[in-house]
PDB file of C-alpha atoms in Angstrom:
ATOM      1  CA  MET I 164       0.000   0.000   0.000  1.00  0.00           C
ATOM      2  CA  ARG I 165       1.314   3.435  -0.973  1.00  0.00           C
ATOM      3  CA  VAL I 166      -0.143   6.930  -1.236  1.00  0.00           C
ATOM      4  CA  SER I 167       1.019   9.089  -4.146  1.00  0.00           C
ATOM      5  CA  VAL I 168       0.203  12.631  -5.227  1.00  0.00           C
ATOM      6  CA  ALA I 169       1.998  14.070  -8.255  1.00  0.00           C
ATOM      7  CA  GLU I 170       5.659  13.155  -7.774  1.00  0.00           C
ATOM      8  CA  ARG I 171       5.397  12.576  -4.033  1.00  0.00           C
ATOM      9  CA  SER I 172       4.911   9.052  -2.774  1.00  0.00           C
ATOM     10  CA  SER I 173       5.187   7.380   0.609  1.00  0.00           C
ATOM     11  CA  ASP I 174       4.673   3.960   2.130  1.00  0.00           C
ATOM     12  CA  ILE I 175       2.358   3.331   5.087  1.00  0.00           C
ATOM     13  CA  ARG I 176       4.010   1.825   8.138  1.00  0.00           C
ATOM     14  CA  ALA I 177       1.093   0.913  10.414  1.00  0.00           C
ATOM     15  CA  SER I 178      -0.467  -2.432   9.456  1.00  0.00           C
ATOM     16  CA  LYS I 179      -4.030  -1.570  10.534  1.00  0.00           C
ATOM     17  CA  VAL I 180      -3.863   1.705   8.590  1.00  0.00           C
ATOM     18  CA  ARG I 181      -2.785  -0.225   5.509  1.00  0.00           C
ATOM     19  CA  SER I 182      -5.637  -2.696   5.963  1.00  0.00           C
ATOM     20  CA  MET I 183      -8.269  -0.004   6.417  1.00  0.00           C
ATOM     21  CA  LEU I 184      -7.051   2.089   3.519  1.00  0.00           C
ATOM     22  CA  ALA I 185      -6.837  -0.968   1.259  1.00  0.00           C
ATOM     23  CA  THR I 186     -10.380  -2.040   2.125  1.00  0.00           C
ATOM     24  CA  LEU I 187     -11.718   1.440   1.416  1.00  0.00           C
ATOM     25  CA  ALA I 188      -9.661   1.826  -1.782  1.00  0.00           C
ATOM     26  CA  LEU I 189     -11.066  -1.411  -3.176  1.00  0.00           C
ATOM     27  CA  ARG I 190     -14.487   0.294  -3.068  1.00  0.00           C
ATOM     28  CA  ALA I 191     -13.376   3.851  -3.775  1.00  0.00           C
ATOM     29  CA  GLY I 192     -16.322   6.239  -3.876  1.00  0.00           C
ATOM     30  CA  ARG I 193     -18.610   3.744  -2.102  1.00  0.00           C
ATOM     31  CA  ALA I 194     -19.374   3.337   1.581  1.00  0.00           C
ATOM     32  CA  VAL I 195     -17.912   0.450   3.560  1.00  0.00           C
ATOM     33  CA  SER I 196     -19.803  -0.435   6.729  1.00  0.00           C
ATOM     34  CA  HIS I 197     -18.321  -0.394  10.223  1.00  0.00           C
ATOM     35  CA  MET I 198     -18.987  -4.126  10.508  1.00  0.00           C
ATOM     36  CA  GLU I 199     -17.111  -4.898   7.285  1.00  0.00           C
ATOM     37  CA  LEU I 200     -14.148  -2.798   8.334  1.00  0.00           C
ATOM     38  CA  VAL I 201     -13.969  -4.326  11.807  1.00  0.00           C
ATOM     39  CA  ASP I 202     -14.102  -7.840  10.328  1.00  0.00           C
ATOM     40  CA  GLU I 203     -11.342  -6.961   7.865  1.00  0.00           C
ATOM     41  CA  LEU I 204      -8.999  -5.283  10.334  1.00  0.00           C
ATOM     42  CA  TRP I 205      -9.396  -7.660  13.262  1.00  0.00           C
ATOM     43  CA  CYS I 206     -10.436 -10.854  11.430  1.00  0.00           C
ATOM     44  CA  GLY I 207     -13.065 -11.931  13.945  1.00  0.00           C
ATOM     45  CA  SER I 208     -11.017 -11.158  17.065  1.00  0.00           C
ATOM     46  CA  ALA I 209     -13.057 -10.066  20.064  1.00  0.00           C
ATOM     47  CA  LEU I 210     -12.906  -6.322  20.749  1.00  0.00           C
ATOM     48  CA  GLY I 211     -14.205  -4.551  23.858  1.00  0.00           C
ATOM     49  CA  ASN I 212     -15.346  -1.495  21.893  1.00  0.00           C
ATOM     50  CA  PRO I 213     -14.995  -2.089  18.146  1.00  0.00           C
ATOM     51  CA  ARG I 214     -16.501   1.294  17.203  1.00  0.00           C
ATOM     52  CA  ASN I 215     -13.890   3.191  19.215  1.00  0.00           C
ATOM     53  CA  ALA I 216     -11.102   0.998  17.857  1.00  0.00           C
ATOM     54  CA  LEU I 217     -12.251   1.704  14.315  1.00  0.00           C
ATOM     55  CA  GLN I 218     -12.483   5.447  14.953  1.00  0.00           C
ATOM     56  CA  ALA I 219      -8.902   5.430  16.198  1.00  0.00           C
ATOM     57  CA  GLN I 220      -7.735   3.763  12.981  1.00  0.00           C
ATOM     58  CA  ALA I 221      -9.792   6.197  10.898  1.00  0.00           C
ATOM     59  CA  THR I 222      -8.003   9.095  12.594  1.00  0.00           C
ATOM     60  CA  ARG I 223      -4.653   7.540  11.686  1.00  0.00           C
ATOM     61  CA  VAL I 224      -5.772   7.018   8.093  1.00  0.00           C
ATOM     62  CA  ARG I 225      -6.827  10.674   7.867  1.00  0.00           C
ATOM     63  CA  LYS I 226      -3.407  11.808   9.065  1.00  0.00           C
ATOM     64  CA  VAL I 227      -1.739   9.758   6.330  1.00  0.00           C
ATOM     65  CA  LEU I 228      -4.071  11.077   3.650  1.00  0.00           C
ATOM     66  CA  GLU I 229      -4.042  14.692   4.793  1.00  0.00           C
ATOM     67  CA  ALA I 230      -0.275  14.753   4.512  1.00  0.00           C
ATOM     68  CA  HIS I 231      -0.812  14.354   0.748  1.00  0.00           C
ATOM     69  CA  THR I 232      -4.017  16.368   0.321  1.00  0.00           C
ATOM     70  CA  PRO I 233      -3.923  19.953  -0.992  1.00  0.00           C
ATOM     71  CA  MET I 234      -4.726  22.483   1.734  1.00  0.00           C
ATOM     72  CA  HIS I 235      -7.880  23.706   0.009  1.00  0.00           C
ATOM     73  CA  ARG I 236      -9.480  20.252  -0.126  1.00  0.00           C
ATOM     74  CA  THR I 237     -11.345  18.531   2.678  1.00  0.00           C
ATOM     75  CA  THR I 238     -10.228  15.091   3.787  1.00  0.00           C
ATOM     76  CA  VAL I 239     -10.819  12.286   1.306  1.00  0.00           C
ATOM     77  CA  LEU I 240     -11.864   9.941   4.120  1.00  0.00           C
ATOM     78  CA  ARG I 241     -15.478  10.684   5.000  1.00  0.00           C
ATOM     79  CA  ALA I 242     -17.603   9.310   7.803  1.00  0.00           C
ATOM     80  CA  VAL I 243     -21.035   8.266   6.536  1.00  0.00           C
ATOM     81  CA  PRO I 244     -23.959   6.650   8.360  1.00  0.00           C
ATOM     82  CA  ASN I 245     -22.722   3.296   9.700  1.00  0.00           C
ATOM     83  CA  GLY I 246     -19.432   3.404   7.808  1.00  0.00           C
ATOM     84  CA  TYR I 247     -16.659   5.246   5.997  1.00  0.00           C
ATOM     85  CA  LEU I 248     -16.085   6.257   2.398  1.00  0.00           C
ATOM     86  CA  LEU I 249     -12.868   7.017   0.509  1.00  0.00           C
ATOM     87  CA  ASP I 250     -13.922  10.008  -1.577  1.00  0.00           C
ATOM     88  CA  VAL I 251     -11.707   9.580  -4.642  1.00  0.00           C
ATOM     89  CA  PRO I 252     -12.525   8.526  -8.214  1.00  0.00           C
ATOM     90  CA  ALA I 253     -12.120   4.798  -8.852  1.00  0.00           C
ATOM     91  CA  GLU I 254      -9.379   5.486 -11.414  1.00  0.00           C
ATOM     92  CA  CYS I 255      -7.189   6.980  -8.670  1.00  0.00           C
ATOM     93  CA  VAL I 256      -6.632   3.430  -7.403  1.00  0.00           C
ATOM     94  CA  ASP I 257      -3.934   1.588  -9.354  1.00  0.00           C
ATOM     95  CA  ALA I 258      -5.780  -1.710  -8.995  1.00  0.00           C
ATOM     96  CA  ASN I 259      -8.822  -0.279 -10.783  1.00  0.00           C
ATOM     97  CA  ARG I 260      -6.660   1.291 -13.477  1.00  0.00           C
ATOM     98  CA  PHE I 261      -5.011  -2.065 -14.048  1.00  0.00           C
ATOM     99  CA  LEU I 262      -8.337  -3.902 -14.340  1.00  0.00           C
ATOM    100  CA  ASP I 263      -9.602  -1.303 -16.820  1.00  0.00           C
ATOM    101  CA  LEU I 264      -6.476  -1.417 -18.996  1.00  0.00           C
ATOM    102  CA  ALA I 265      -6.371  -5.222 -18.893  1.00  0.00           C
ATOM    103  CA  SER I 266     -10.034  -5.451 -19.897  1.00  0.00           C
ATOM    104  CA  ARG I 267      -9.758  -2.951 -22.749  1.00  0.00           C
ATOM    105  CA  GLY I 268      -6.488  -4.448 -23.922  1.00  0.00           C
ATOM    106  CA  GLY I 269      -7.954  -7.934 -23.996  1.00  0.00           C
ATOM    107  CA  ALA I 270     -11.014  -6.695 -25.885  1.00  0.00           C
ATOM    108  CA  ALA I 271      -8.820  -5.033 -28.542  1.00  0.00           C
ATOM    109  CA  LEU I 272      -6.580  -8.047 -29.025  1.00  0.00           C
ATOM    110  CA  THR I 273      -8.237  -9.517 -32.098  1.00  0.00           C
ATOM    111  CA  THR I 274      -8.994  -6.204 -33.819  1.00  0.00           C
ATOM    112  CA  ASP I 275      -6.032  -3.960 -32.979  1.00  0.00           C
ATOM    113  CA  PRO I 276      -3.165  -5.977 -31.429  1.00  0.00           C
ATOM    114  CA  GLU I 277      -0.777  -3.026 -31.439  1.00  0.00           C
ATOM    115  CA  ARG I 278      -3.173  -0.912 -29.375  1.00  0.00           C
ATOM    116  CA  ALA I 279      -3.922  -3.917 -27.184  1.00  0.00           C
ATOM    117  CA  ALA I 280      -0.223  -4.381 -26.474  1.00  0.00           C
ATOM    118  CA  ARG I 281       0.178  -0.742 -25.455  1.00  0.00           C
ATOM    119  CA  MET I 282      -2.721  -0.897 -23.004  1.00  0.00           C
ATOM    120  CA  LEU I 283      -1.640  -4.218 -21.536  1.00  0.00           C
ATOM    121  CA  GLU I 284       1.917  -2.992 -21.093  1.00  0.00           C
ATOM    122  CA  SER I 285       0.625   0.120 -19.328  1.00  0.00           C
ATOM    123  CA  GLY I 286      -1.514  -1.982 -17.001  1.00  0.00           C
ATOM    124  CA  LEU I 287       1.255  -4.414 -16.116  1.00  0.00           C
ATOM    125  CA  ARG I 288       3.687  -1.566 -15.408  1.00  0.00           C
ATOM    126  CA  LEU I 289       1.455  -0.571 -12.478  1.00  0.00           C
ATOM    127  CA  TRP I 290       2.477  -3.706 -10.592  1.00  0.00           C
ATOM    128  CA  ARG I 291       5.233  -3.402  -7.969  1.00  0.00           C
ATOM    129  CA  GLY I 292       4.936  -6.857  -6.409  1.00  0.00           C
ATOM    130  CA  PRO I 293       2.267  -9.286  -5.152  1.00  0.00           C
ATOM    131  CA  ALA I 294      -1.151  -7.665  -4.933  1.00  0.00           C
ATOM    132  CA  LEU I 295      -2.049  -6.337  -1.471  1.00  0.00           C
ATOM    133  CA  PHE I 296       0.729  -8.382   0.114  1.00  0.00           C
ATOM    134  CA  ASP I 297       0.997  -5.926   3.045  1.00  0.00           C
ATOM    135  CA  ALA I 298      -2.727  -5.228   3.509  1.00  0.00           C
ATOM    136  CA  GLY I 299      -3.339  -7.759   6.268  1.00  0.00           C
ATOM    137  CA  GLU I 300      -5.074 -11.111   6.402  1.00  0.00           C
ATOM    138  CA  GLY I 301      -8.686 -10.014   6.062  1.00  0.00           C
ATOM    139  CA  LEU I 302     -10.975 -11.936   3.738  1.00  0.00           C
ATOM    140  CA  ARG I 303     -11.832  -8.994   1.468  1.00  0.00           C
ATOM    141  CA  CYS I 304      -8.244  -8.032   0.729  1.00  0.00           C
ATOM    142  CA  ALA I 305      -7.226 -11.688   0.338  1.00  0.00           C
ATOM    143  CA  SER I 306     -10.070 -12.312  -2.134  1.00  0.00           C
ATOM    144  CA  ALA I 307      -9.216  -9.156  -4.073  1.00  0.00           C
ATOM    145  CA  ALA I 308      -5.547 -10.156  -4.191  1.00  0.00           C
ATOM    146  CA  THR I 309      -6.500 -13.510  -5.713  1.00  0.00           C
ATOM    147  CA  LEU I 310      -8.603 -11.757  -8.361  1.00  0.00           C
ATOM    148  CA  PHE I 311      -5.816  -9.320  -9.243  1.00  0.00           C
ATOM    149  CA  GLU I 312      -3.239 -12.093  -9.513  1.00  0.00           C
ATOM    150  CA  GLU I 313      -5.520 -14.073 -11.829  1.00  0.00           C
ATOM    151  CA  ARG I 314      -6.113 -11.009 -13.977  1.00  0.00           C
ATOM    152  CA  ARG I 315      -2.384 -10.339 -14.118  1.00  0.00           C
ATOM    153  CA  LEU I 316      -1.766 -13.802 -15.560  1.00  0.00           C
ATOM    154  CA  THR I 317      -4.524 -13.248 -18.112  1.00  0.00           C
ATOM    155  CA  ALA I 318      -3.042  -9.862 -19.011  1.00  0.00           C
ATOM    156  CA  TRP I 319       0.340 -11.488 -19.597  1.00  0.00           C
ATOM    157  CA  GLU I 320      -1.323 -14.122 -21.789  1.00  0.00           C
ATOM    158  CA  ASP I 321      -2.998 -11.380 -23.821  1.00  0.00           C
ATOM    159  CA  LEU I 322       0.157  -9.271 -24.084  1.00  0.00           C
ATOM    160  CA  VAL I 323       2.245 -12.176 -25.323  1.00  0.00           C
ATOM    161  CA  SER I 324      -0.519 -13.114 -27.754  1.00  0.00           C
ATOM    162  CA  ALA I 325      -0.587  -9.546 -29.107  1.00  0.00           C
ATOM    163  CA  ARG I 326       3.166  -9.625 -29.646  1.00  0.00           C
ATOM    164  CA  LEU I 327       2.910 -12.970 -31.415  1.00  0.00           C
ATOM    165  CA  VAL I 328       0.171 -11.617 -33.682  1.00  0.00           C
ATOM    166  CA  LEU I 329       2.500  -8.727 -34.498  1.00  0.00           C
ATOM    167  CA  GLY I 330       5.165 -11.226 -35.553  1.00  0.00           C
ATOM    168  CA  HIS I 331       7.526 -10.838 -32.583  1.00  0.00           C
ATOM    169  CA  ASN I 332       7.957 -14.594 -32.229  1.00  0.00           C
ATOM    170  CA  ALA I 333      11.662 -14.784 -31.397  1.00  0.00           C
ATOM    171  CA  GLN I 334      11.519 -11.763 -29.064  1.00  0.00           C
ATOM    172  CA  VAL I 335       8.856 -13.222 -26.768  1.00  0.00           C
ATOM    173  CA  ILE I 336      10.580 -16.575 -26.225  1.00  0.00           C
ATOM    174  CA  ALA I 337      12.771 -15.344 -23.357  1.00  0.00           C
ATOM    175  CA  GLU I 338       9.793 -13.628 -21.759  1.00  0.00           C
ATOM    176  CA  LEU I 339       7.674 -16.753 -22.015  1.00  0.00           C
ATOM    177  CA  GLN I 340      10.460 -18.938 -20.671  1.00  0.00           C
ATOM    178  CA  GLN I 341      10.560 -16.737 -17.589  1.00  0.00           C
ATOM    179  CA  LEU I 342       6.780 -16.880 -17.188  1.00  0.00           C
ATOM    180  CA  VAL I 343       6.804 -20.674 -17.536  1.00  0.00           C
ATOM    181  CA  ALA I 344       9.564 -20.906 -14.930  1.00  0.00           C
ATOM    182  CA  GLN I 345       7.529 -18.749 -12.530  1.00  0.00           C
ATOM    183  CA  HIS I 346       4.239 -20.554 -13.249  1.00  0.00           C
ATOM    184  CA  PRO I 347       5.214 -24.083 -14.339  1.00  0.00           C
ATOM    185  CA  LEU I 348       1.652 -25.445 -14.049  1.00  0.00           C
ATOM    186  CA  HIS I 349       0.051 -22.629 -16.048  1.00  0.00           C
ATOM    187  CA  GLU I 350      -0.715 -24.438 -19.293  1.00  0.00           C
ATOM    188  CA  ARG I 351      -1.500 -21.374 -21.395  1.00  0.00           C
ATOM    189  CA  PHE I 352       2.027 -19.993 -20.948  1.00  0.00           C
ATOM    190  CA  CYS I 353       3.440 -23.349 -22.021  1.00  0.00           C
ATOM    191  CA  GLU I 354       1.125 -23.415 -25.028  1.00  0.00           C
ATOM    192  CA  LEU I 355       2.205 -19.934 -26.137  1.00  0.00           C
ATOM    193  CA  LEU I 356       5.878 -20.796 -25.633  1.00  0.00           C
ATOM    194  CA  MET I 357       5.500 -23.912 -27.757  1.00  0.00           C
ATOM    195  CA  LEU I 358       3.936 -21.839 -30.531  1.00  0.00           C
ATOM    196  CA  ALA I 359       6.675 -19.183 -30.363  1.00  0.00           C
ATOM    197  CA  LEU I 360       9.386 -21.853 -30.467  1.00  0.00           C
ATOM    198  CA  TYR I 361       7.753 -23.632 -33.383  1.00  0.00           C
ATOM    199  CA  ARG I 362       7.345 -20.426 -35.367  1.00  0.00           C
ATOM    200  CA  SER I 363      11.032 -19.676 -34.742  1.00  0.00           C
ATOM    201  CA  GLY I 364      12.096 -22.988 -36.285  1.00  0.00           C
ATOM    202  CA  ARG I 365      12.645 -24.750 -32.938  1.00  0.00           C
ATOM    203  CA  GLN I 366      10.164 -27.610 -33.210  1.00  0.00           C
ATOM    204  CA  SER I 367      12.134 -30.075 -31.098  1.00  0.00           C
ATOM    205  CA  GLU I 368      12.328 -27.571 -28.233  1.00  0.00           C
ATOM    206  CA  ALA I 369       8.586 -26.985 -28.470  1.00  0.00           C
ATOM    207  CA  LEU I 370       7.922 -30.716 -28.177  1.00  0.00           C
ATOM    208  CA  GLU I 371      10.356 -31.047 -25.291  1.00  0.00           C
ATOM    209  CA  ARG I 372       8.553 -28.242 -23.477  1.00  0.00           C
ATOM    210  CA  PHE I 373       5.309 -30.212 -23.794  1.00  0.00           C
ATOM    211  CA  ARG I 374       6.999 -33.329 -22.420  1.00  0.00           C
ATOM    212  CA  LEU I 375       8.375 -31.475 -19.392  1.00  0.00           C
ATOM    213  CA  THR I 376       5.039 -29.826 -18.650  1.00  0.00           C
ATOM    214  CA  ARG I 377       3.141 -33.097 -18.972  1.00  0.00           C
ATOM    215  CA  LYS I 378       5.632 -34.746 -16.582  1.00  0.00           C
ATOM    216  CA  ARG I 379       5.283 -31.921 -14.040  1.00  0.00           C
ATOM    217  CA  LEU I 380       1.475 -31.966 -14.197  1.00  0.00           C
ATOM    218  CA  ASP I 381       1.478 -35.718 -13.610  1.00  0.00           C
ATOM    219  CA  GLU I 382       3.964 -35.601 -10.737  1.00  0.00           C
ATOM    220  CA  GLN I 383       2.548 -32.591  -8.904  1.00  0.00           C
ATOM    221  CA  LEU I 384      -1.180 -32.765  -9.649  1.00  0.00           C
ATOM    222  CA  GLY I 385      -1.750 -36.256 -10.990  1.00  0.00           C
ATOM    223  CA  ILE I 386      -3.436 -34.934 -14.152  1.00  0.00           C
ATOM    224  CA  GLN I 387      -2.804 -34.876 -17.871  1.00  0.00           C
ATOM    225  CA  PRO I 388      -2.450 -31.678 -19.954  1.00  0.00           C
ATOM    226  CA  GLY I 389      -5.701 -30.009 -20.919  1.00  0.00           C
ATOM    227  CA  ALA I 390      -7.309 -30.159 -24.340  1.00  0.00           C
ATOM    228  CA  GLY I 391      -5.729 -26.900 -25.527  1.00  0.00           C
ATOM    229  CA  LEU I 392      -2.174 -27.965 -24.736  1.00  0.00           C
ATOM    230  CA  GLN I 393      -2.681 -31.434 -26.194  1.00  0.00           C
ATOM    231  CA  ARG I 394      -4.125 -29.923 -29.361  1.00  0.00           C
ATOM    232  CA  ARG I 395      -1.124 -27.622 -29.691  1.00  0.00           C
ATOM    233  CA  HIS I 396       1.200 -30.602 -29.289  1.00  0.00           C
ATOM    234  CA  ALA I 397      -0.622 -32.521 -32.033  1.00  0.00           C
ATOM    235  CA  GLU I 398      -0.547 -29.505 -34.358  1.00  0.00           C
ATOM    236  CA  ILE I 399       3.196 -29.102 -33.905  1.00  0.00           C
ATOM    237  CA  LEU I 400       3.805 -32.808 -34.479  1.00  0.00           C
ATOM    238  CA  ALA I 401       1.813 -32.548 -37.707  1.00  0.00           C
ATOM    239  CA  GLN I 402       3.478 -29.245 -38.659  1.00  0.00           C
ATOM    240  CA  ASP I 403       0.013 -27.848 -39.225  1.00  0.00           C
ATOM    241  CA  PRO I 404       0.171 -24.832 -41.605  1.00  0.00           C
ATOM    242  CA  ALA I 405      -2.514 -23.122 -39.503  1.00  0.00           C
ATOM    243  CA  LEU I 406       0.107 -22.532 -36.788  1.00  0.00           C
ATOM    244  CA  ALA I 407       1.487 -19.659 -38.849  1.00  0.00           C
ATOM    245  CA  GLN I 408      -1.879 -17.869 -38.821  1.00  0.00           C
ATOM    246  CA  PRO I 409      -3.092 -15.408 -36.138  1.00  0.00           C
ATOM    247  CA  GLY I 410      -6.085 -17.644 -35.447  1.00  0.00           C
ATOM    248  CA  ALA I 411      -3.756 -20.283 -33.977  1.00  0.00           C
ATOM    249  CA  LEU I 412      -3.427 -18.084 -30.904  1.00  0.00           C
ATOM    250  CA  TRP I 413      -7.051 -18.050 -29.880  1.00  0.00           C
ATOM    251  CA  ASN I 414      -7.512 -21.812 -29.691  1.00  0.00           C
ATOM    252  CA  GLY I 415     -11.268 -21.367 -29.472  1.00  0.00           C
ATOM    253  CA  ARG I 416     -11.071 -18.481 -26.989  1.00  0.00           C
ATOM    254  CA  ARG I 417     -11.802 -15.644 -29.404  1.00  0.00           C
ATOM    255  CA  GLU I 418     -12.803 -15.028 -32.982  1.00  0.00           C
ATOM    256  CA  PRO I 419      -9.662 -14.916 -35.148  1.00  0.00           C
ATOM    257  CA  LEU I 420      -8.454 -11.789 -36.883  1.00  0.00           C
ATOM    258  CA  ALA I 421     -10.006 -11.208 -40.274  1.00  0.00           C
ATOM    259  CA  THR I 422      -7.515 -11.814 -43.088  1.00  0.00           C
ATOM    260  CA  SER I 423      -7.691 -10.724 -46.681  1.00  0.00           C
ATOM    261  CA  ALA I 424      -7.519 -13.209 -49.513  1.00  0.00           C
TER     262      ALA I 424
END
């Protein structure tokens, strides 16, 4: 968690302040009830006077925010009936900006891959580490962190796909190898790496990648590769000419790019 205004940025040291600010930021512009905030900050622990404890944390949050707020503006943390509200536009929260860029980038992938790549790159540049890793152990922040991490993987899939559509096959191999190393059970990264290797004239390496992934899936999860990965393996074995076409990337996920005769 970090608060930034213009070029000034600072971390937040107090853990409960981070948790409260994170919970409010996830619903920027909307009220969060006292009960929800207490549950998030204290995770079901018994409190003698939860309302007073929450007010104390709200005061600390205000001090953090007011240090970054222009003098002419009232505090962005507002008390509302039965709760609090972080009075900032949703796009002021990096997490929301990322979700918006990832969504628009993914939607543009099949029609304008260059624009899609720019938006996806912009969204992924907002990341500085694991989502909400210092926001406490509350259920709401933990659930949001899981969502953001899943969307980050999808954004990487889409960004690599855009680059492959643009013909950057050899350039994305190193990037995909790193993603596969970080997420060895993520089949889509393996599938994209196999395609990039094959298109770069490295068929044997593509097949070996499938073998290693199948072995890891069997040893760690006791399962076989999914239909998409198995289909990619069969296409590479057969040297299917369709692998050179943009439509090979979607694998049934999206409509392929229109191509002229």
